[in-house]
Amino acid sequence: MQKDLTGYRGKALDLLISSNVEVGSLIEVVDEETRYEGVLMPRYELADDEHIVVKLQNGYNIGIKIGPQTTIQQIGSGKKPKYQKPSIPKSRPNLPRVAIVSTGGTIASRVDYRTGAVRPALTAGDLYAVVPELSDVAEVKAEILFSILSENMIPKYWSKLARKIAQIVKTGADGIVVTHGTDTLGYTAAAMSFALQNLPVPVVLVGAQRSSDRPSSDAATNLLAAVKMATGPIAEVVVAMHKGLGDETILIHRGTKVRKCHTSRRDAFKSINVPPLAQVREGEVEILVKEYQQRDKTRKLSLKEKFEPQVALIKTYPGIDPRIIEFYKEKKFKGIVFEGTGLGHLPEECFPPIKDAISKGVVVGMTSQCIAGRVRMTVYETGMDLLSMGVIPLGDMLPETATVKMMWVLGQTKTPEEAGKLLLENLVGEIAKRSVAEEEAFDEAGL
Amino acid sequence: MKLDYKAIGLTVGIETHQQLKTRHKLFCNCHPDLSELEPEIRFLRRLRPTQSEMGQVDPAAFFEFQRGKTIVYEATSDTSCLVEMDEEPPHNLNTEAVDICLTIAVMLRARIVDEIHVMRKVVIDGSNTTGFQRTAIVAREGTLEVGGKSIPIQNICLEEDAARKTGEKGMISHYAIDRLGIPLIEVTTGPVIHTPEEAREVAKEIGDVMRATGKVKRGLGTIRQDLNISITGGAIIEVKGVQRLEDLQKVTRFEARRQHMLLVIRNELRNRKVIEKNLQEEIVDVTKILEHSNCKVIKDALRRGGVVLAVKIPSFGEIFGLELGPGIRFGTEVSDYARFWGGVGGIFHTDELPAYGISRNEKTDLMNSTGCKERDLLVFVADERERCEEALKAVVERCKQAIDGVPPETRASTTEGTTRYMRPRPGAERMYPETDVPPITIKRERLEKIGQDIPQMPRDLIRKLTVVYGLNKKLADQLSDSPFLDLFETIINETSLPPALVVVTLTETLKSLRRDGIPVDTLDEKEIYNLFLLVDSGRTIKEAIPDLLTWISNNRGRPAEEAVRELGLERLGDKQLKEIANRILDENPRISQEPLRRSRKILLGLLMKEVRGRAEAEEAIEVVNRLLSS
Ligand SMILES: [Zn+2]
């Protein structure tokens, strides 16, 4: 059987192989001056090949340098972890049924203190063990659809996820929770919003900014709120994440209007241009808006899961080289979304390739890199010029949402005219008709 | 009671935690200082015990989590950033702090590890926002000579200091996070210490070695010791947070005595043939018996809809009253368990009745209704039902443990030097790698550079104090013990005051004021310094120092200058002294009629009485001698 020597290479790997030990072995490391005893640990991938990592009896890891005289001997086998599978709490018939679909990341995990490995909680049983309060909120079913890092998400997976959710909806579940890495969680939320229209029950996407192996993780509180929300009245695709630094309130954002605005804070997700839909506080749902799609289990879900991946999002900047646009045109991209400056502008050097692209059937839309606000291309001449070329002003749509929508629209229709019409239509709350002065929302976005 | 420590097999190991004097914190760029501002940021968190692969969670921690324990963190942006709030990953390990640790490791002749790996040690009491403390072994297996004995140093670790607890109310704990992330060195000795005096000497020597680097913080709260104390037949008790060396000796003494007394109780219980099976969690409701009681605690509890629940502890009569240490009886221990596990205010037991407004009749009713005989004890609690139940379960549990003697616990040291129950001792430390911080390889060149700059050992510091400042050995020792070495050197360099006066003030004077209950530990070093400047410039005199220190301690935040004015302790000039002396002579004409030596003595006595703290004795003598000359 292959020995586990994760992370080791070169000199260290050779010595470990010739010493016939593996990760988890209790070993003795001796050289001229020192003698260490401990359990061999995995080595992190980018480290040198001069050291081996040993967990001492007191629980600390240290790195031991391998010299010409170093010998390693196995003196015992480390204790193998015995993980006791937790039992699933008795199902309570009156509780709503919520399905949890995992796409990767570790919303719930446990730590192997022997090797330091963090393992995802895979089953409903694991989830209940880590977040026992779940059993008070819903009868939970869990399943893993993907195990990918969210930065590796692609439109093909969106289609698969949408089909999975549609299938679960058909089984009569009262709500669905999707766990997702936070990097592209906003994009997936938008994608599900377009792919799953006319939802009878809530679809709640949830992630964590602090990994779930740490006691301070936001994963459990977010997950609890997400499951609560999945039993709630809003039958839309939404995102559940922390409101502030503290654990008391979880905000519910509309899937097409939410953006990750901070690299590391728990409250990284903000509703942009609109107020959040609801919040969950002390386990109670509080709706914050008047207009939303009510839960209605008789409503028939409309699944439209096709996405066209040949779509680009281009952010303009002073000195942008117009050949960038030509590149996409030559590579036969079907749609381009621009993150223009201000109200929706691009430098005039870009006009010729854009004009050409549109004439060749590429659908081109305009959003703003200002993050908040609405494009308005009739105010200045540049905007007028772009409009006259056929660039579509995408209102107050987020650039990320607009890109996802472009992919979706081009998955539904091949004709640029029809695509243009769909882009301008507010389908699932991606375009707000009014821009309301939300001082608080504006402040909270840190803008 | 004097214990023969050798006979009882006292064994002590010391963990010394010392804050390092670095430019910034261990994993971020914040100043490693406590904030003086009002907290501007508050946030509420819950720490969730993470399940280990073995399915273990710290039982006490899990219990507190289940009870809904929440933590309110308070921060100011001058001393804390997103890293301390657990809102940003840690930055790289502070290399300045690593170098200080390496220096101390060399001084302690320890083996430095080849590669430092930062670990996460799970701590979910709230003292770390992450739920773990970041810690790393820097060196192992050193030695330190103390009093001719070689003390093994097991580990030298570099770790982040924890947040400061600023309050607790019900299930909400408050922590200030300014201290979180200040670099700490932890030096652990082997369990080779056998008397309280030796514990003090070893701790002092370790502290001296660290201070000799000049790169560790000074002052109260910058050094803390944890002690592992056991006696033969007992269990290891971990005592947290001893701050002063005098306390360390006292804590060891009292803790040894407490454990010894617990073994005495164990033997008594064995004589009485008490076995675990006798102690049942049969909780009975005695609310009816006490519903008209005059006891305030009970009345309040009942008014709030609570109940009085009781449990019988057979054959425990008179045990609860046995003293384990000053102000601590066995009943106190049991009560601490009830408080911790039940969240109740305390317990009642029948041995102490009638008292607290509970009458003799009520006692008899209680005993009879629960079938308690003379030698039995009834313990009861008044509070919400659930709390009462948890509290009484803990009471029974603690009594069961008494049959075995000393339960292993983590205890907190008190200002009196005793220890109180904090929580059960956590199982094996749950540690896993801090994957956000890359390991650091210790290169040979780095060690060579550090080797060139190893400071003098403390013995050499004492030599410096005696030779350069002319202090005697005793004063030099006292000063090197005190947190004021830096302050002393500043004062000596900037004034012309005699070193002995400054040392005596900084050590003995403060100590005696502390003994008198003056809150001298709140004194700001800056004000002490200002006070010496006032003495040096002649605004006041050295004899006024104790009174002025007292005033400044009692009036925190107000300057030394004001103390002089408020107390009227401005130094009197020669002319004023003479005026007062003349007035005394006018009022007491008989003085001049005495023989010269006697008349001088009387006048001096009366004069000093009037100008005490406002004039030096030598000046008064001179004035008297001038007025009454032959
Ligand atoms: Zn910081």
Coordinates of N, CA and C and ligand atoms in Angstrom, one line a residue, chain B residues 28 30 80-81 83-84, ligand 1:
Chain B
C28 N 0.4 41.4 13.8 CA -0.2 42.6 13.1 C 0.7 43.8 13.4
C30 N -0.2 46.5 15.0 CA -0.7 47.4 16.1 C 0.3 47.6 17.1
S80 N -6.0 48.2 18.2 CA -6.5 46.9 17.6 C -6.9 47.2 16.2
C81 N -6.7 46.1 15.3 CA -7.1 46.2 14.0 C -8.0 45.0 13.6
V83 N -7.2 42.2 12.6 CA -6.6 40.9 12.9 C -7.0 40.5 14.3
E84 N -7.0 41.4 15.3 CA -7.4 41.1 16.6 C -8.9 40.8 16.7
Ligands
ZN1 ZN -3.8 44.6 15.0

